[in-house]
Amino acid sequence: MAMASSQPLQPAFRRSGRLRGTSLEDWARRGLIAYFIFASMAYLPEALNDIASMRVSYAKFAIGEPLFGPSLRYVKDILMVALLGLFFWIDMRRQERYRLAAHYLPVILLLLYGTAVLAYRESTVNLYQVAAGGRSLLLILFCVKAIGLMRGRPEFIRALARCIGWLLLVEFIVLAIQYALFTSRFGVVNPFSLRLIGTFGGISLAGYLALGSAMILYAARPRLGRVQRRLGPLLQLLALGVAGMSGTRSAIIGCFLIVFFLLVEKVLLGRKRPGSAYLTPAIICFSLLALTGGVQAATLMADRGSIVEAQVEGGRIDMLTGFFTSNPLSVVLFGDGIGYGTNAGVNLNKQLEVELDHQIMDGTFNSILTQYGLLSLSLLLAAAIAAAPGLLRKLRSRSLQLYVFVVVNFVLCISTNILEQFVYLFLLAACWAVLTDGEPSRSASGALGRTAASMPT
């Protein structure tokens, strides 16, 4: 709805209900911040309970003993479903049939397709397995809708950056205390080899929070306040520390690459010199060496062997090749059905003993192949290739940021299924909203300076 008319009329419009849609969008954006906080701090009560009890938090928490009563771990799921309902209601009120078809229809078709393959292969439909696979689809839809709410909203990005700063600080403090409790009982060890869990319910997840935070802080620098920009390098180092203490090698590599590109931009870019047009391609080529250095740094920090060898020998790449060699052609082409090989399916099977036909298939490509088959993955890649030329033209001024975005996520897609990561996929959506947004306007830049003093991070 256009709002270019005089500002004093806004309260009257609000009383008459003409800006009710905008009000719903404002509530939705507040809901996104709440979702991010609860998704990042889902196990904070359990972590504080272990700290108060001087108990080592290494692999899992005592779920039935949160310090403040009920556990918070399902609040993010409730918020996601509630916000999806709100997004759908907003689209219905606007009567935007294109959005309804482009956003909701693919999710419905994938749900029906995956369920049909599951029913054909198993001669039955296990609702738990459908729920395990459907949860990822809902998360993808949620993040797609969130992009539309975040794009063109610098004030929201600043609020999100402020929230990220505080959450990274809390996460680092919790991880540091967990490390201190571990060493008090078992002696001093390499802090980056323990795979501490922080405020999450599983290993590696704190690292994904750190990597997602590093990415959005890197991409959104022009839209941040003056104090936020000054604290940016400190927050990037804090994110690298969180990634290191989580022992997540792919997150360590990603955070290392972002710090590398920040240093390169600080030293080289923005200066007029002969041959400056070739500077960005040269940096991209040189970044391959930086990637190699990041792999070595992650190997030394995590102290768990080479990440490349781990993926090839019994790891995600080995699983990927095994999918083609160990399955009949029908499975390779059409998959095993929705929910197969997902972490959600594995957890459901452990917690509820629902006898799902499953196995652990980490990796984004592995998960898509296992559930939907090679045909679906080929269609997805074809759509991405078709959209690439237009996207490259649109993001020509941000080619370096787009390159960092692609490289970091390609590494992560091999090591984990990002389609099941509540925090990381949301931060990825925020980063994409910033990258595909127009350049910040002068008025917005002025607002940055006016609001900088009120933002501690």
CSV table of C-alpha atoms in Angstrom, one decimal, residues 72-446:
chain,number,residue,atom,x,y,z
A,72,LEU,CA,11.7,-23.4,25.5
A,73,ARG,CA,12.8,-25.8,22.7
A,74,TYR,CA,9.4,-26.0,21.0
A,75,VAL,CA,8.7,-22.2,21.1
A,76,LYS,CA,10.4,-21.7,17.8
A,77,ASP,CA,8.2,-24.3,16.1
A,78,ILE,CA,5.1,-22.7,17.5
A,79,LEU,CA,6.2,-19.3,16.4
A,80,MET,CA,7.1,-20.5,12.9
A,81,VAL,CA,3.7,-22.1,12.4
A,82,ALA,CA,1.9,-19.0,13.8
A,83,LEU,CA,3.9,-16.7,11.6
A,84,LEU,CA,3.2,-18.8,8.5
A,85,GLY,CA,-0.5,-18.5,9.2
A,86,LEU,CA,0.0,-14.7,9.6
A,87,PHE,CA,1.9,-14.6,6.3
A,88,PHE,CA,-0.8,-16.5,4.5
A,89,TRP,CA,-3.5,-14.2,6.0
A,90,ILE,CA,-1.6,-11.1,4.8
A,91,ASP,CA,-1.3,-12.5,1.2
A,92,MET,CA,-5.0,-13.4,1.2
A,93,ARG,CA,-5.9,-9.9,2.3
A,94,ARG,CA,-3.8,-8.5,-0.5
A,95,GLN,CA,-5.3,-10.9,-3.0
A,96,GLU,CA,-1.9,-11.4,-4.5
A,97,ARG,CA,-2.5,-14.6,-6.5
A,98,TYR,CA,1.0,-14.7,-8.0
A,99,ARG,CA,2.6,-14.8,-4.5
A,100,LEU,CA,0.1,-17.5,-3.4
A,101,ALA,CA,1.0,-19.6,-6.4
A,102,ALA,CA,4.7,-19.0,-6.5
A,103,HIS,CA,5.3,-19.4,-2.8
A,104,TYR,CA,2.8,-22.0,-1.5
A,105,LEU,CA,2.2,-24.2,-4.6
A,106,PRO,CA,5.7,-25.6,-4.9
A,107,VAL,CA,5.7,-26.6,-1.2
A,108,ILE,CA,2.4,-28.4,-1.6
A,109,LEU,CA,3.6,-30.2,-4.7
A,110,LEU,CA,6.8,-31.3,-3.1
A,111,LEU,CA,4.8,-32.5,-0.1
A,112,LEU,CA,2.4,-34.5,-2.3
A,113,TYR,CA,5.2,-35.8,-4.5
A,114,GLY,CA,7.4,-37.0,-1.5
A,115,THR,CA,4.3,-38.6,0.2
A,116,ALA,CA,3.3,-40.4,-3.0
A,117,VAL,CA,6.9,-41.8,-3.5
A,118,LEU,CA,6.9,-42.9,0.2
A,119,ALA,CA,3.5,-44.6,-0.2
A,120,TYR,CA,4.6,-46.4,-3.4
A,121,ARG,CA,7.9,-47.7,-1.9
A,122,GLU,CA,6.6,-48.6,1.6
A,123,SER,CA,3.0,-49.5,0.6
A,124,THR,CA,1.8,-47.2,3.5
A,125,VAL,CA,2.1,-43.6,4.6
A,126,ASN,CA,3.9,-43.1,7.9
A,127,LEU,CA,2.7,-39.8,9.2
A,128,TYR,CA,5.8,-39.3,11.4
A,129,GLN,CA,8.0,-39.5,8.3
A,130,VAL,CA,5.8,-37.1,6.4
A,131,ALA,CA,6.0,-34.7,9.4
A,132,ALA,CA,9.8,-35.1,9.5
A,133,GLY,CA,10.1,-34.1,5.8
A,134,GLY,CA,7.3,-31.6,5.9
A,135,ARG,CA,9.0,-29.6,8.7
A,136,SER,CA,11.9,-28.7,6.3
A,137,LEU,CA,9.4,-27.6,3.7
A,138,LEU,CA,7.6,-25.4,6.2
A,139,LEU,CA,10.9,-23.9,7.3
A,140,ILE,CA,11.9,-23.1,3.6
A,141,LEU,CA,8.5,-21.5,3.0
A,142,PHE,CA,8.8,-19.5,6.3
A,143,CYS,CA,12.2,-18.2,5.2
A,144,VAL,CA,11.0,-17.3,1.7
A,145,LYS,CA,8.2,-15.3,3.2
A,146,ALA,CA,10.5,-13.7,5.7
A,147,ILE,CA,12.7,-12.4,2.9
A,148,GLY,CA,9.9,-10.3,1.5
A,149,LEU,CA,9.3,-8.7,5.0
A,150,MET,CA,13.0,-8.0,5.5
A,151,ARG,CA,13.9,-6.6,2.1
A,152,GLY,CA,14.0,-2.8,1.9
A,153,ARG,CA,13.7,-2.5,5.7
A,154,PRO,CA,17.1,-1.1,7.0
A,155,GLU,CA,15.6,-0.5,10.4
A,156,PHE,CA,14.8,-4.2,10.8
A,157,ILE,CA,18.3,-5.2,9.6
A,158,ARG,CA,19.7,-2.9,12.3
A,159,ALA,CA,17.5,-4.4,14.9
A,160,LEU,CA,18.5,-7.9,13.8
A,161,ALA,CA,22.2,-6.9,13.9
A,162,ARG,CA,21.8,-5.6,17.4
A,163,CYS,CA,20.1,-8.8,18.4
A,164,ILE,CA,22.9,-10.9,16.8
A,165,GLY,CA,25.5,-9.0,18.8
A,166,TRP,CA,23.9,-9.8,22.1
A,167,LEU,CA,23.1,-13.4,21.2
A,168,LEU,CA,26.7,-14.0,20.1
A,169,LEU,CA,27.9,-12.6,23.4
A,170,VAL,CA,25.5,-14.9,25.4
A,171,GLU,CA,26.5,-17.9,23.3
A,172,PHE,CA,30.2,-17.3,23.8
A,173,ILE,CA,29.8,-16.8,27.6
A,174,VAL,CA,27.8,-20.1,27.9
A,175,LEU,CA,30.4,-22.0,25.8
A,176,ALA,CA,33.2,-20.6,27.9
A,177,ILE,CA,31.5,-21.7,31.1
A,178,GLN,CA,30.8,-25.1,29.7
A,179,TYR,CA,34.5,-25.4,28.8
A,180,ALA,CA,35.5,-24.3,32.3
A,181,LEU,CA,33.3,-26.9,33.8
A,182,PHE,CA,34.7,-29.6,31.5
A,183,THR,CA,38.3,-28.7,32.3
A,184,SER,CA,37.6,-28.6,36.1
A,185,ARG,CA,36.6,-32.2,35.9
A,186,PHE,CA,38.7,-33.7,33.2
A,187,GLY,CA,41.7,-31.4,32.8
A,188,VAL,CA,42.7,-28.8,30.3
A,189,VAL,CA,42.2,-29.8,26.6
A,190,ASN,CA,41.9,-28.0,23.3
A,191,PRO,CA,38.7,-26.0,23.6
A,192,PHE,CA,38.0,-26.3,19.9
A,193,SER,CA,38.0,-30.1,19.9
A,194,LEU,CA,35.2,-30.7,22.4
A,195,ARG,CA,32.2,-29.7,20.2
A,196,LEU,CA,30.4,-27.9,23.0
A,197,ILE,CA,26.7,-27.3,22.5
A,198,GLY,CA,26.1,-23.9,24.0
A,199,THR,CA,22.4,-23.1,24.1
A,200,PHE,CA,21.5,-25.7,21.4
A,201,GLY,CA,20.3,-29.3,21.7
A,202,GLY,CA,23.0,-30.8,19.5
A,203,ILE,CA,26.6,-30.5,18.4
A,204,SER,CA,27.6,-28.1,15.5
A,205,LEU,CA,24.5,-25.9,15.8
A,206,ALA,CA,26.3,-23.1,17.7
A,207,GLY,CA,28.7,-23.0,14.9
A,208,TYR,CA,25.9,-22.5,12.4
A,209,LEU,CA,24.6,-19.6,14.5
A,210,ALA,CA,28.1,-18.1,14.3
A,211,LEU,CA,28.5,-18.5,10.6
A,212,GLY,CA,25.0,-17.2,9.8
A,213,SER,CA,25.7,-14.2,12.0
A,214,ALA,CA,29.1,-13.5,10.3
A,215,MET,CA,27.4,-13.6,6.9
A,216,ILE,CA,24.7,-11.2,7.6
A,217,LEU,CA,27.0,-8.8,9.5
A,218,TYR,CA,29.3,-8.9,6.5
A,219,ALA,CA,26.6,-8.3,3.9
A,220,ALA,CA,24.6,-5.7,5.8
A,221,ARG,CA,27.5,-3.3,6.7
A,222,PRO,CA,26.2,-0.4,4.6
A,223,ARG,CA,22.9,-0.5,6.4
A,224,LEU,CA,24.2,-0.7,9.9
A,225,GLY,CA,24.7,2.2,12.3
A,226,ARG,CA,28.0,3.8,13.0
A,227,VAL,CA,28.6,2.0,16.3
A,228,GLN,CA,27.5,-1.3,14.7
A,229,ARG,CA,30.0,-0.8,11.9
A,230,ARG,CA,32.8,0.0,14.3
A,231,LEU,CA,32.0,-3.1,16.4
A,232,GLY,CA,31.7,-5.2,13.2
A,233,PRO,CA,35.3,-6.6,13.3
A,234,LEU,CA,34.9,-7.5,17.0
A,235,LEU,CA,31.7,-9.3,16.3
A,236,GLN,CA,33.3,-11.2,13.4
A,237,LEU,CA,36.0,-12.4,15.8
A,238,LEU,CA,33.4,-13.3,18.4
A,239,ALA,CA,31.6,-15.3,15.7
A,240,LEU,CA,34.8,-17.1,14.8
A,241,GLY,CA,35.4,-17.9,18.5
A,242,VAL,CA,31.9,-19.3,18.9
A,243,ALA,CA,32.4,-21.4,15.7
A,244,GLY,CA,35.7,-22.6,17.1
A,245,MET,CA,34.4,-23.6,20.5
A,246,SER,CA,31.6,-25.5,18.8
A,247,GLY,CA,34.1,-27.5,16.9
A,248,THR,CA,32.1,-27.1,13.7
A,249,ARG,CA,34.8,-27.2,11.0
A,250,SER,CA,32.6,-26.0,8.1
A,251,ALA,CA,31.6,-23.0,10.2
A,252,ILE,CA,35.2,-22.3,11.1
A,253,ILE,CA,36.1,-22.3,7.4
A,254,GLY,CA,33.2,-20.0,6.6
A,255,CYS,CA,34.0,-17.5,9.4
A,256,PHE,CA,37.7,-17.6,8.4
A,257,LEU,CA,36.8,-16.8,4.8
A,258,ILE,CA,34.6,-13.9,5.8
A,259,VAL,CA,37.4,-12.4,8.0
A,260,PHE,CA,39.8,-12.8,5.1
A,261,PHE,CA,37.5,-10.9,2.7
A,262,LEU,CA,36.9,-8.2,5.3
A,263,LEU,CA,40.7,-7.7,5.5
A,264,VAL,CA,41.1,-7.7,1.7
A,265,GLU,CA,38.3,-5.1,1.2
A,266,LYS,CA,39.8,-3.0,4.0
A,267,VAL,CA,43.3,-3.0,2.3
A,268,LEU,CA,42.6,-3.1,-1.4
A,269,LEU,CA,39.1,-2.2,-2.5
A,270,GLY,CA,37.8,1.3,-2.9
A,271,ARG,CA,41.2,2.7,-4.1
A,272,LYS,CA,41.8,3.9,-7.6
A,273,ARG,CA,44.8,2.4,-9.1
A,274,PRO,CA,45.9,1.1,-12.6
A,275,GLY,CA,44.2,-2.2,-13.4
A,276,SER,CA,41.6,-1.9,-10.6
A,277,ALA,CA,39.0,-3.4,-12.9
A,278,TYR,CA,40.9,-6.7,-12.5
A,279,LEU,CA,41.1,-6.5,-8.8
A,280,THR,CA,38.0,-8.4,-7.9
A,281,PRO,CA,38.7,-11.4,-10.3
A,282,ALA,CA,42.2,-11.5,-8.8
A,283,ILE,CA,40.8,-11.6,-5.3
A,284,ILE,CA,38.4,-14.4,-6.2
A,285,CYS,CA,41.3,-16.5,-7.6
A,286,PHE,CA,43.4,-15.8,-4.6
A,287,SER,CA,40.6,-16.8,-2.3
A,288,LEU,CA,41.1,-20.4,-3.4
A,289,LEU,CA,44.4,-20.2,-1.5
A,290,ALA,CA,42.5,-18.7,1.4
A,291,LEU,CA,40.0,-21.5,1.3
A,292,THR,CA,42.9,-24.0,1.5
A,293,GLY,CA,44.2,-22.0,4.5
A,294,GLY,CA,40.8,-22.1,6.1
A,295,VAL,CA,40.6,-25.9,5.7
A,296,GLN,CA,44.0,-26.2,7.4
A,297,ALA,CA,43.0,-23.8,10.2
A,298,ALA,CA,39.8,-25.8,10.8
A,299,THR,CA,41.8,-29.0,10.9
A,300,LEU,CA,44.2,-27.6,13.5
A,301,MET,CA,41.5,-25.8,15.6
A,302,ALA,CA,39.0,-28.7,15.7
A,303,ASP,CA,41.8,-31.3,16.1
A,304,ARG,CA,39.6,-34.0,14.5
A,305,GLY,CA,41.5,-34.7,11.3
A,306,SER,CA,41.1,-33.3,7.8
A,307,ILE,CA,37.6,-32.2,6.9
A,308,VAL,CA,38.3,-33.2,3.3
A,309,GLU,CA,39.3,-36.8,4.2
A,310,ALA,CA,36.4,-37.0,6.6
A,311,GLN,CA,33.9,-36.2,3.8
A,312,VAL,CA,35.4,-38.6,1.3
A,313,GLU,CA,36.1,-41.6,3.6
A,314,GLY,CA,32.7,-42.5,5.2
A,315,GLY,CA,31.5,-38.9,5.1
A,316,ARG,CA,28.9,-37.0,3.1
A,317,ILE,CA,30.7,-37.3,-0.2
A,318,ASP,CA,31.0,-41.1,0.4
A,319,MET,CA,27.2,-41.1,1.1
A,320,LEU,CA,26.5,-39.2,-2.1
A,321,THR,CA,28.5,-41.7,-4.3
A,322,GLY,CA,26.9,-44.6,-2.4
A,323,PHE,CA,23.5,-43.3,-3.2
A,324,PHE,CA,24.1,-43.9,-6.9
A,325,THR,CA,25.9,-47.2,-6.6
A,326,SER,CA,23.8,-48.9,-3.9
A,327,ASN,CA,20.3,-48.1,-5.0
A,328,PRO,CA,18.1,-49.2,-8.0
A,329,LEU,CA,17.5,-46.8,-10.8
A,330,SER,CA,14.0,-46.0,-9.6
A,331,VAL,CA,15.3,-44.8,-6.2
A,332,VAL,CA,18.1,-42.7,-7.9
A,333,LEU,CA,15.6,-41.0,-10.1
A,334,PHE,CA,12.6,-40.5,-7.7
A,335,GLY,CA,14.1,-40.9,-4.2
A,336,ASP,CA,13.0,-42.8,-1.2
A,337,GLY,CA,10.2,-40.5,-0.2
A,338,ILE,CA,9.7,-37.5,2.1
A,339,GLY,CA,11.4,-37.6,5.5
A,340,TYR,CA,13.9,-40.4,4.6
A,341,GLY,CA,17.4,-39.7,5.9
A,342,THR,CA,16.4,-36.4,7.6
A,343,ASN,CA,17.8,-35.5,11.0
A,344,ALA,CA,14.2,-34.9,12.2
A,345,GLY,CA,13.3,-38.5,11.1
A,346,VAL,CA,16.3,-39.9,13.0
A,347,ASN,CA,15.3,-37.9,16.2
A,348,LEU,CA,11.7,-38.9,16.0
A,349,ASN,CA,12.7,-42.5,15.7
A,350,LYS,CA,15.0,-42.2,18.8
A,351,GLN,CA,12.5,-40.3,20.9
A,352,LEU,CA,9.2,-42.0,20.0
A,353,GLU,CA,10.4,-45.3,18.6
A,354,VAL,CA,8.0,-45.0,15.7
A,355,GLU,CA,10.0,-47.5,13.5
A,356,LEU,CA,10.8,-45.1,10.6
A,357,ASP,CA,12.8,-46.5,7.7
A,358,HIS,CA,15.7,-44.1,8.0
A,359,GLN,CA,19.4,-43.6,8.1
A,360,ILE,CA,21.6,-40.5,8.8
A,361,MET,CA,22.1,-38.6,5.5
A,362,ASP,CA,23.8,-35.3,6.5
A,363,GLY,CA,24.4,-32.9,3.7
A,364,THR,CA,21.9,-30.7,1.7
A,365,PHE,CA,22.5,-32.4,-1.6
A,366,ASN,CA,22.3,-35.8,0.1
A,367,SER,CA,19.0,-35.0,1.7
A,368,ILE,CA,17.3,-33.7,-1.5
A,369,LEU,CA,18.6,-36.7,-3.5
A,370,THR,CA,17.5,-39.2,-0.8
A,371,GLN,CA,14.0,-37.8,-0.5
A,372,TYR,CA,13.1,-36.5,-4.0
A,373,GLY,CA,15.6,-38.2,-6.3
A,374,LEU,CA,17.9,-37.0,-9.1
A,375,LEU,CA,15.1,-35.6,-11.3
A,376,SER,CA,13.9,-33.2,-8.6
A,377,LEU,CA,17.5,-32.1,-7.8
A,378,SER,CA,18.2,-31.6,-11.6
A,379,LEU,CA,15.1,-29.4,-11.9
A,380,LEU,CA,16.2,-27.3,-8.9
A,381,LEU,CA,19.7,-26.9,-10.4
A,382,ALA,CA,18.2,-26.0,-13.8
A,383,ALA,CA,16.0,-23.3,-12.3
A,384,ALA,CA,19.0,-21.9,-10.4
A,385,ILE,CA,21.1,-21.8,-13.6
A,386,ALA,CA,18.3,-20.2,-15.6
A,387,ALA,CA,17.9,-17.4,-12.9
A,388,ALA,CA,21.7,-16.9,-12.6
A,389,PRO,CA,22.3,-14.4,-15.5
A,390,GLY,CA,19.6,-12.0,-14.4
A,391,LEU,CA,20.7,-12.3,-10.8
A,392,LEU,CA,24.3,-11.6,-11.7
A,393,ARG,CA,23.3,-8.5,-13.7
A,394,LYS,CA,21.3,-7.2,-10.7
A,395,LEU,CA,24.1,-7.9,-8.2
A,396,ARG,CA,27.0,-6.7,-10.4
A,397,SER,CA,28.0,-4.1,-7.8
A,398,ARG,CA,28.1,-6.8,-5.1
A,399,SER,CA,29.9,-9.5,-7.0
A,400,LEU,CA,32.4,-10.1,-4.2
A,401,GLN,CA,29.6,-10.4,-1.6
A,402,LEU,CA,27.7,-12.8,-3.8
A,403,TYR,CA,30.8,-14.8,-4.4
A,404,VAL,CA,31.4,-15.1,-0.6
A,405,PHE,CA,27.7,-16.1,-0.2
A,406,VAL,CA,28.0,-18.9,-2.7
A,407,VAL,CA,31.3,-20.3,-1.6
A,408,VAL,CA,30.5,-20.4,2.1
A,409,ASN,CA,27.1,-22.0,1.5
A,410,PHE,CA,28.5,-24.6,-1.0
A,411,VAL,CA,31.0,-25.7,1.6
A,412,LEU,CA,28.2,-25.9,4.2
A,413,CYS,CA,25.8,-27.8,1.9
A,414,ILE,CA,28.3,-30.6,1.7
A,415,SER,CA,28.8,-30.9,5.4
A,416,THR,CA,25.2,-30.5,6.7
A,417,ASN,CA,21.6,-30.2,5.7
A,418,ILE,CA,20.9,-26.5,5.9
A,419,LEU,CA,17.3,-27.1,5.1
A,420,GLU,CA,16.8,-28.3,8.7
A,421,GLN,CA,18.8,-25.6,10.5
A,422,PHE,CA,16.2,-23.2,12.1
A,423,VAL,CA,18.7,-20.5,12.9
A,424,TYR,CA,21.1,-20.7,10.0
A,425,LEU,CA,18.4,-20.8,7.3
A,426,PHE,CA,16.7,-17.7,8.8
A,427,LEU,CA,20.0,-15.8,8.8
A,428,LEU,CA,20.6,-17.0,5.3
A,429,ALA,CA,17.2,-15.5,4.3
A,430,ALA,CA,18.2,-12.2,6.0
A,431,CYS,CA,21.5,-12.2,4.1
A,432,TRP,CA,19.7,-12.8,0.8
A,433,ALA,CA,17.2,-10.0,1.5
A,434,VAL,CA,20.1,-7.6,2.0
A,435,LEU,CA,22.1,-8.7,-1.0
A,436,THR,CA,19.0,-8.5,-3.4
A,437,ASP,CA,17.9,-5.1,-2.0
A,438,GLY,CA,18.7,-1.8,-3.6
A,439,GLU,CA,21.6,0.4,-2.5
A,440,PRO,CA,20.8,2.2,0.8
A,441,SER,CA,19.3,5.6,0.1
A,442,ARG,CA,20.7,8.9,1.5
A,443,SER,CA,17.9,9.3,3.9
A,444,ALA,CA,18.5,5.8,5.1
A,445,SER,CA,22.2,6.6,5.6
A,446,GLY,CA,21.2,9.6,7.6
